[in-house]
Amino acid sequence: ILKGFYTIMKGLDEKIRFVFLTGVTRFSKVGVFSGLNNLTDITLSSHYATVCGITQDELLSYFTAHINRVAENLKLDTATCLAQIKLWYNGFRFAKNAVTVYSPYSTMLFLENKEFNNYWFSSGNPSFLIKLLMKNHYFLPNLLKTSVDPVFFDSFDIDQIELTVLMLQAGYLTISQAQDGTTLGYQSAIWLTIPNYEIKMSLNAYILQYIYGSGLIPSQISQKFIRSIIDDNLEDMHEVIISLFASIPNNWYTNNDIAHYEGFYCSLFYAFLVGMSYNVIAEDVTNLGRIDLTVLVHNRVYIFELKTKTSPKNTNSALEQIKSKNYAQKYIGQGYDKIYLIGAEFNESERNLVNFVFECI
């Protein structure tokens, strides 16, 4: 289809002065582009890195009056409002070392509706991306920082597109930094990350929708989890997590060979927490290791270590790991009221949580 389209365009080139194509991947199979071989690919060109977004300077130059009205409507001072807009809708980088830009789509809707919202979620459903993530058993927290060889950006095999590069093309990842090792004797790399808070929410919402079906997670589960946080009741939290995994349709397991690896349970729980707008740190680095998930909320810290077991017999190995590696030390003395150490252990045959132990320090 694309080849036919390009062939017609090339035949009319004397009548066309300028063509700007977006949403098109440059595939390595020459046959696709043979109909139009005089294109200039500016996808990652620093000269055009801000052409499809709003820079910080442009936001302040052209939209200050709108921002002031929104800030007044939300009862925020202008500085706080600007910081929140940046957190939600900025972060896209379209070339190495380029400035980041705001999503025009979401930023305009925000200024029009005068409220922070996940506008990206309603713009489309990337089911093919979610299926690839599930098929490849991708550990979702790794999306916050993943690297790719620059060679993958030059062209793409239509049958073997690198998943992370495809997510970059679709707008769910963006360039965070580049490492040029050609003159230093090590491999060059481009680091990718999720652009902003809105995209993080959208991606995790899509994943939950894919797993739970059209009904999503029963609302009472989400509400009860929120209440367990507010009431500081970890026994209720234990029950909510069991309900969360018990609500996954059985046919999802039979259609997806995914539950037989440890990352699945952590990925799903991570998506659930992020989808509720909690401040979640995945793979939280300490001097002695990495915490699976750290949740910072209501001046409390929740440190989660999640493990998968083949036997339903209860153990406390997850909690013991938190204590032996002194994960909590990172947050002691930082003004938090409580720090919870939570060991959660799952069983593959039961497809659910079989052990939940915690301590408070």
GROMACS .gro file of C-alpha atoms in nm:
model
  361
    1ILE     CA    1   0.000   0.000   0.000
    2LEU     CA    2   0.279   0.241   0.094
    3LYS     CA    3   0.480   0.155  -0.216
    4GLY     CA    4   0.182   0.233  -0.439
    5PHE     CA    5   0.126   0.563  -0.260
    6TYR     CA    6   0.490   0.669  -0.299
    7THR     CA    7   0.494   0.570  -0.667
    8ILE     CA    8   0.198   0.800  -0.739
    9MET     CA    9   0.363   1.085  -0.548
   10LYS     CA   10   0.686   1.045  -0.741
   11GLY     CA   11   0.497   1.059  -1.069
   12LEU     CA   12   0.351   1.394  -0.966
   13ASP     CA   13   0.671   1.547  -0.830
   14GLU     CA   14   0.667   1.830  -1.084
   15LYS     CA   15   0.339   1.947  -0.933
   16ILE     CA   16   0.453   1.911  -0.571
   17ARG     CA   17   0.673   2.176  -0.411
   18PHE     CA   18   0.688   2.047  -0.056
   19VAL     CA   19   0.585   1.724   0.117
   20PHE     CA   20   0.605   1.658   0.488
   21LEU     CA   21   0.528   1.299   0.594
   22THR     CA   22   0.476   1.200   0.957
   23GLY     CA   23   0.402   0.870   1.124
   24VAL     CA   24   0.605   0.676   0.866
   25THR     CA   25   0.885   0.440   0.962
   26ARG     CA   26   1.181   0.411   0.724
   27PHE     CA   27   1.190   0.038   0.662
   28SER     CA   28   1.512  -0.129   0.553
   29LYS     CA   29   1.344  -0.328   0.277
   30VAL     CA   30   1.414  -0.102  -0.018
   31GLY     CA   31   1.108  -0.220  -0.208
   32VAL     CA   32   0.878  -0.020   0.018
   33PHE     CA   33   1.050   0.309  -0.063
   34SER     CA   34   1.156   0.234  -0.420
   35GLY     CA   35   0.858   0.431  -0.544
   36LEU     CA   36   0.990   0.745  -0.374
   37ASN     CA   37   1.363   0.739  -0.318
   38ASN     CA   38   1.436   1.112  -0.283
   39LEU     CA   39   1.303   1.162   0.070
   40THR     CA   40   1.512   1.332   0.337
   41ASP     CA   41   1.468   1.161   0.672
   42ILE     CA   42   1.460   1.427   0.948
   43THR     CA   43   1.328   1.199   1.223
   44LEU     CA   44   1.632   1.245   1.447
   45SER     CA   45   1.780   1.559   1.294
   46SER     CA   46   1.884   1.824   1.547
   47HIS     CA   47   1.786   2.096   1.298
   48TYR     CA   48   1.421   1.991   1.319
   49ALA     CA   49   1.409   1.856   1.676
   50THR     CA   50   1.150   2.111   1.795
   51VAL     CA   51   0.935   2.143   1.481
   52CYS     CA   52   0.659   1.911   1.609
   53GLY     CA   53   0.642   2.026   1.969
   54ILE     CA   54   0.622   2.332   2.193
   55THR     CA   55   0.945   2.441   2.359
   56GLN     CA   56   0.961   2.593   2.707
   57ASP     CA   57   1.037   2.936   2.556
   58GLU     CA   58   0.741   2.909   2.318
   59LEU     CA   59   0.510   2.807   2.601
   60LEU     CA   60   0.609   3.114   2.803
   61SER     CA   61   0.608   3.349   2.502
   62TYR     CA   62   0.270   3.260   2.354
   63PHE     CA   63   0.059   3.103   2.628
   64THR     CA   64   0.130   3.300   2.946
   65ALA     CA   65  -0.219   3.454   2.958
   66HIS     CA   66  -0.379   3.111   2.919
   67ILE     CA   67  -0.154   2.961   3.186
   68ASN     CA   68  -0.241   3.239   3.430
   69ARG     CA   69  -0.611   3.174   3.378
   70VAL     CA   70  -0.563   2.800   3.430
   71ALA     CA   71  -0.354   2.859   3.743
   72GLU     CA   72  -0.627   3.083   3.884
   73ASN     CA   73  -0.891   2.824   3.801
   74LEU     CA   74  -0.690   2.550   3.976
   75LYS     CA   75  -0.603   2.781   4.268
   76LEU     CA   76  -0.229   2.740   4.204
   77ASP     CA   77   0.044   2.999   4.182
   78THR     CA   78   0.191   3.035   3.832
   79ALA     CA   79   0.525   2.872   3.917
   80THR     CA   80   0.356   2.562   4.059
   81CYS     CA   81   0.120   2.542   3.761
   82LEU     CA   82   0.413   2.562   3.516
   83ALA     CA   83   0.600   2.290   3.704
   84GLN     CA   84   0.297   2.062   3.687
   85ILE     CA   85   0.244   2.128   3.315
   86LYS     CA   86   0.607   2.033   3.254
   87LEU     CA   87   0.574   1.716   3.463
   88TRP     CA   88   0.261   1.607   3.276
   89TYR     CA   89   0.320   1.707   2.914
   90ASN     CA   90   0.688   1.793   2.849
   91GLY     CA   91   0.976   1.551   2.796
   92PHE     CA   92   0.980   1.459   2.425
   93ARG     CA   93   1.328   1.477   2.272
   94PHE     CA   94   1.369   1.415   1.899
   95ALA     CA   95   1.747   1.432   1.865
   96LYS     CA   96   2.053   1.364   2.075
   97ASN     CA   97   2.118   1.652   2.317
   98ALA     CA   98   1.820   1.850   2.184
   99VAL     CA   99   1.587   2.045   2.412
  100THR     CA  100   1.269   1.870   2.517
  101VAL     CA  101   0.927   1.977   2.390
  102TYR     CA  102   0.567   1.963   2.508
  103SER     CA  103   0.304   1.754   2.336
  104PRO     CA  104   0.089   2.007   2.141
  105TYR     CA  105  -0.213   1.775   2.155
  106SER     CA  106  -0.221   1.737   2.532
  107THR     CA  107  -0.100   2.088   2.613
  108MET     CA  108  -0.371   2.251   2.403
  109LEU     CA  109  -0.643   2.033   2.555
  110PHE     CA  110  -0.513   2.113   2.903
  111LEU     CA  111  -0.527   2.489   2.838
  112GLU     CA  112  -0.875   2.454   2.688
  113ASN     CA  113  -1.021   2.232   2.963
  114LYS     CA  114  -0.826   2.398   3.247
  115GLU     CA  115  -0.753   2.071   3.425
  116PHE     CA  116  -0.474   1.814   3.433
  117ASN     CA  117  -0.586   1.495   3.268
  118ASN     CA  118  -0.459   1.199   3.074
  119TYR     CA  119  -0.560   1.321   2.728
  120TRP     CA  120  -0.323   1.082   2.552
  121PHE     CA  121  -0.522   0.777   2.667
  122SER     CA  122  -0.826   0.881   2.466
  123SER     CA  123  -0.625   0.943   2.148
  124GLY     CA  124  -0.581   0.579   2.047
  125ASN     CA  125  -0.528   0.221   2.159
  126PRO     CA  126  -0.182   0.074   2.078
  127SER     CA  127  -0.291  -0.288   2.122
  128PHE     CA  128  -0.014  -0.415   1.892
  129LEU     CA  129   0.249  -0.259   2.121
  130ILE     CA  130   0.094  -0.408   2.433
  131LYS     CA  131   0.083  -0.753   2.272
  132LEU     CA  132   0.453  -0.724   2.187
  133LEU     CA  133   0.535  -0.621   2.543
  134MET     CA  134   0.347  -0.923   2.676
  135LYS     CA  135   0.487  -1.161   2.414
  136ASN     CA  136   0.843  -1.056   2.490
  137HIS     CA  137   0.790  -1.081   2.867
  138TYR     CA  138   0.911  -0.726   2.902
  139PHE     CA  139   0.980  -0.605   3.256
  140LEU     CA  140   0.780  -0.282   3.253
  141PRO     CA  141   0.990  -0.080   3.500
  142ASN     CA  142   1.285  -0.116   3.261
  143LEU     CA  143   1.109   0.122   3.022
  144LEU     CA  144   1.209   0.407   3.252
  145LYS     CA  145   1.566   0.363   3.132
  146THR     CA  146   1.656   0.139   2.843
  147SER     CA  147   1.931   0.162   2.583
  148VAL     CA  148   1.943   0.082   2.214
  149ASP     CA  149   2.225   0.064   1.961
  150PRO     CA  150   2.214   0.369   1.728
  151VAL     CA  151   2.223   0.135   1.428
  152PHE     CA  152   1.857   0.053   1.490
  153PHE     CA  153   1.762   0.413   1.416
  154ASP     CA  154   1.899   0.408   1.061
  155SER     CA  155   1.646   0.164   0.917
  156PHE     CA  156   1.400  -0.095   1.033
  157ASP     CA  157   1.333  -0.445   0.916
  158ILE     CA  158   0.957  -0.458   0.878
  159ASP     CA  159   0.952  -0.813   1.018
  160GLN     CA  160   1.194  -0.759   1.307
  161ILE     CA  161   1.146  -0.410   1.448
  162GLU     CA  162   1.320  -0.357   1.782
  163LEU     CA  163   1.041  -0.321   2.042
  164THR     CA  164   1.189  -0.018   2.217
  165VAL     CA  165   1.252   0.160   1.886
  166LEU     CA  166   0.894   0.091   1.783
  167MET     CA  167   0.777   0.243   2.110
  168LEU     CA  168   0.993   0.546   2.034
  169GLN     CA  169   0.822   0.578   1.696
  170ALA     CA  170   0.481   0.556   1.863
  171GLY     CA  171   0.562   0.823   2.122
  172TYR     CA  172   0.571   0.602   2.432
  173LEU     CA  173   0.949   0.637   2.467
  174THR     CA  174   1.180   0.927   2.392
  175ILE     CA  175   1.553   0.997   2.390
  176SER     CA  176   1.692   1.075   2.734
  177GLN     CA  177   2.062   1.087   2.657
  178ALA     CA  178   2.326   0.960   2.415
  179GLN     CA  179   2.658   0.794   2.486
  180ASP     CA  180   2.918   0.823   2.213
  181GLY     CA  181   3.183   0.559   2.267
  182THR     CA  182   3.336   0.547   1.920
  183THR     CA  183   3.645   0.743   2.025
  184LEU     CA  184   3.672   0.590   2.370
  185GLY     CA  185   3.674   0.223   2.279
  186TYR     CA  186   3.327   0.124   2.397
  187GLN     CA  187   2.993   0.082   2.226
  188SER     CA  188   2.777   0.384   2.152
  189ALA     CA  189   2.425   0.381   2.289
  190ILE     CA  190   2.110   0.590   2.292
  191TRP     CA  191   1.916   0.583   2.617
  192LEU     CA  192   1.538   0.594   2.604
  193THR     CA  193   1.282   0.670   2.871
  194ILE     CA  194   0.910   0.738   2.913
  195PRO     CA  195   0.866   1.109   2.827
  196ASN     CA  196   0.638   1.228   3.105
  197TYR     CA  197   0.377   1.151   3.365
  198GLU     CA  198   0.088   1.143   3.117
  199ILE     CA  199   0.254   0.885   2.893
  200LYS     CA  200   0.349   0.672   3.192
  201MET     CA  201  -0.016   0.673   3.305
  202SER     CA  202  -0.144   0.598   2.955
  203LEU     CA  203   0.092   0.308   2.893
  204ASN     CA  204   0.013   0.140   3.223
  205ALA     CA  205  -0.360   0.199   3.177
  206TYR     CA  206  -0.343   0.031   2.834
  207ILE     CA  207  -0.159  -0.266   2.984
  208LEU     CA  208  -0.417  -0.309   3.259
  209GLN     CA  209  -0.697  -0.280   3.003
  210TYR     CA  210  -0.532  -0.548   2.789
  211ILE     CA  211  -0.497  -0.788   3.083
  212TYR     CA  212  -0.832  -0.732   3.250
  213GLY     CA  213  -1.040  -0.683   2.937
  214SER     CA  214  -1.295  -0.414   2.864
  215GLY     CA  215  -1.408  -0.402   3.225
  216LEU     CA  216  -1.063  -0.304   3.352
  217ILE     CA  217  -0.988  -0.358   3.720
  218PRO     CA  218  -1.307  -0.360   3.929
  219SER     CA  219  -1.333  -0.010   4.075
  220GLN     CA  220  -1.382  -0.144   4.428
  221ILE     CA  221  -1.030  -0.291   4.418
  222SER     CA  222  -0.873   0.043   4.335
  223GLN     CA  223  -1.087   0.224   4.592
  224LYS     CA  224  -1.006  -0.026   4.864
  225PHE     CA  225  -0.634   0.003   4.793
  226ILE     CA  226  -0.655   0.382   4.820
  227ARG     CA  227  -0.841   0.344   5.147
  228SER     CA  228  -0.576   0.103   5.282
  229ILE     CA  229  -0.312   0.370   5.215
  230ILE     CA  230  -0.518   0.647   5.375
  231ASP     CA  231  -0.602   0.432   5.681
  232ASP     CA  232  -0.246   0.298   5.703
  233ASN     CA  233  -0.392  -0.055   5.705
  234LEU     CA  234  -0.158  -0.311   5.550
  235GLU     CA  235  -0.384  -0.606   5.626
  236ASP     CA  236  -0.642  -0.448   5.393
  237MET     CA  237  -0.365  -0.386   5.139
  238HIS     CA  238  -0.285  -0.757   5.155
  239GLU     CA  239  -0.646  -0.845   5.072
  240VAL     CA  240  -0.656  -0.592   4.787
  241ILE     CA  241  -0.347  -0.737   4.619
  242ILE     CA  242  -0.501  -1.086   4.636
  243SER     CA  243  -0.820  -0.950   4.477
  244LEU     CA  244  -0.615  -0.769   4.212
  245PHE     CA  245  -0.458  -1.091   4.084
  246ALA     CA  246  -0.769  -1.303   4.141
  247SER     CA  247  -0.960  -1.072   3.904
  248ILE     CA  248  -0.743  -1.157   3.602
  249PRO     CA  249  -0.961  -1.363   3.362
  250ASN     CA  250  -0.856  -1.727   3.336
  251ASN     CA  251  -0.856  -1.718   2.956
  252TRP     CA  252  -0.588  -1.449   2.969
  253TYR     CA  253  -0.348  -1.701   3.123
  254THR     CA  254  -0.436  -1.967   2.867
  255ASN     CA  255  -0.385  -1.724   2.578
  256ASN     CA  256  -0.062  -1.569   2.707
  257ASP     CA  257   0.247  -1.758   2.816
  258ILE     CA  258   0.356  -1.485   3.053
  259ALA     CA  259   0.278  -1.570   3.414
  260HIS     CA  260   0.573  -1.809   3.444
  261TYR     CA  261   0.837  -1.551   3.515
  262GLU     CA  262   0.898  -1.335   3.817
  263GLY     CA  263   0.876  -1.004   3.636
  264PHE     CA  264   0.507  -1.051   3.549
  265TYR     CA  265   0.380  -1.003   3.904
  266CYS     CA  266   0.605  -0.705   3.964
  267SER     CA  267   0.512  -0.551   3.627
  268LEU     CA  268   0.139  -0.584   3.689
  269PHE     CA  269   0.157  -0.447   4.042
  270TYR     CA  270   0.376  -0.162   3.913
  271ALA     CA  271   0.120  -0.079   3.641
  272PHE     CA  272  -0.159  -0.087   3.901
  273LEU     CA  273   0.022   0.159   4.130
  274VAL     CA  274   0.125   0.397   3.852
  275GLY     CA  275  -0.228   0.389   3.712
  276MET     CA  276  -0.350   0.529   4.044
  277SER     CA  277  -0.098   0.816   4.023
  278TYR     CA  278   0.123   0.703   4.310
  279ASN     CA  279   0.489   0.804   4.318
  280VAL     CA  280   0.652   0.470   4.235
  281ILE     CA  281   1.026   0.409   4.201
  282ALA     CA  282   1.104   0.081   4.024
  283GLU     CA  283   1.443  -0.086   4.061
  284ASP     CA  284   1.525   0.168   4.333
  285VAL     CA  285   1.905   0.161   4.362
  286THR     CA  286   2.080   0.142   4.699
  287ASN     CA  287   2.443   0.080   4.792
  288LEU     CA  288   2.374  -0.293   4.840
  289GLY     CA  289   2.121  -0.372   4.569
  290ARG     CA  290   1.795  -0.271   4.406
  291ILE     CA  291   1.454  -0.244   4.569
  292ASP     CA  292   1.185  -0.394   4.343
  293LEU     CA  293   0.933  -0.116   4.409
  294THR     CA  294   0.938   0.184   4.640
  295VAL     CA  295   0.615   0.381   4.688
  296LEU     CA  296   0.629   0.727   4.845
  297VAL     CA  297   0.290   0.850   4.964
  298HIS     CA  298   0.140   1.045   5.257
  299ASN     CA  299   0.483   1.096   5.418
  300ARG     CA  300   0.529   0.718   5.431
  301VAL     CA  301   0.762   0.482   5.245
  302TYR     CA  302   0.656   0.137   5.127
  303ILE     CA  303   0.947  -0.087   5.025
  304PHE     CA  304   0.830  -0.391   4.827
  305GLU     CA  305   1.034  -0.701   4.745
  306LEU     CA  306   0.839  -0.938   4.518
  307LYS     CA  307   0.935  -1.300   4.455
  308THR     CA  308   0.787  -1.590   4.261
  309LYS     CA  309   0.788  -1.941   4.411
  310THR     CA  310   0.711  -2.282   4.266
  311SER     CA  311   0.589  -2.410   4.606
  312PRO     CA  312   0.291  -2.263   4.794
  313LYS     CA  313   0.474  -2.308   5.125
  314ASN     CA  314   0.508  -1.975   5.305
  315THR     CA  315   0.854  -1.833   5.365
  316ASN     CA  316   0.982  -1.489   5.451
  317SER     CA  317   1.270  -1.475   5.202
  318ALA     CA  318   1.146  -1.151   5.041
  319LEU     CA  319   1.129  -0.965   5.371
  320GLU     CA  320   1.461  -1.117   5.480
  321GLN     CA  321   1.625  -0.978   5.166
  322ILE     CA  322   1.498  -0.625   5.245
  323LYS     CA  323   1.641  -0.649   5.596
  324SER     CA  324   1.970  -0.819   5.512
  325LYS     CA  325   2.050  -0.558   5.245
  326ASN     CA  326   1.930  -0.275   5.468
  327TYR     CA  327   1.716  -0.121   5.192
  328ALA     CA  328   1.539   0.109   5.438
  329GLN     CA  329   1.860   0.292   5.526
  330LYS     CA  330   1.822   0.503   5.213
  331TYR     CA  331   1.509   0.667   5.355
  332ILE     CA  332   1.593   0.687   5.726
  333GLY     CA  333   1.641   1.043   5.847
  334GLN     CA  334   1.460   1.203   5.552
  335GLY     CA  335   1.153   1.309   5.747
  336TYR     CA  336   0.920   1.019   5.668
  337ASP     CA  337   0.678   0.922   5.945
  338LYS     CA  338   0.693   0.550   5.874
  339ILE     CA  339   0.891   0.312   5.656
  340TYR     CA  340   0.723  -0.020   5.576
  341LEU     CA  341   0.926  -0.325   5.470
  342ILE     CA  342   0.697  -0.554   5.270
  343GLY     CA  343   0.781  -0.901   5.140
  344ALA     CA  344   0.531  -1.031   4.884
  345GLU     CA  345   0.568  -1.383   4.745
  346PHE     CA  346   0.364  -1.524   4.456
  347ASN     CA  347   0.297  -1.880   4.348
  348GLU     CA  348   0.278  -1.977   3.980
  349SER     CA  349   0.029  -2.261   4.021
  350GLU     CA  350  -0.208  -2.050   4.231
  351ARG     CA  351  -0.145  -1.742   4.015
  352ASN     CA  352  -0.165  -1.523   4.320
  353LEU     CA  353  -0.004  -1.390   4.634
  354VAL     CA  354   0.064  -1.663   4.890
  355ASN     CA  355   0.271  -1.477   5.146
  356PHE     CA  356   0.258  -1.112   5.257
  357VAL     CA  357   0.466  -1.008   5.556
  358PHE     CA  358   0.569  -0.662   5.671
  359GLU     CA  359   0.748  -0.466   5.938
  360CYS     CA  360   0.736  -0.097   6.022
  361ILE     CA  361   1.038   0.105   6.129
   0.00000   0.00000   0.00000
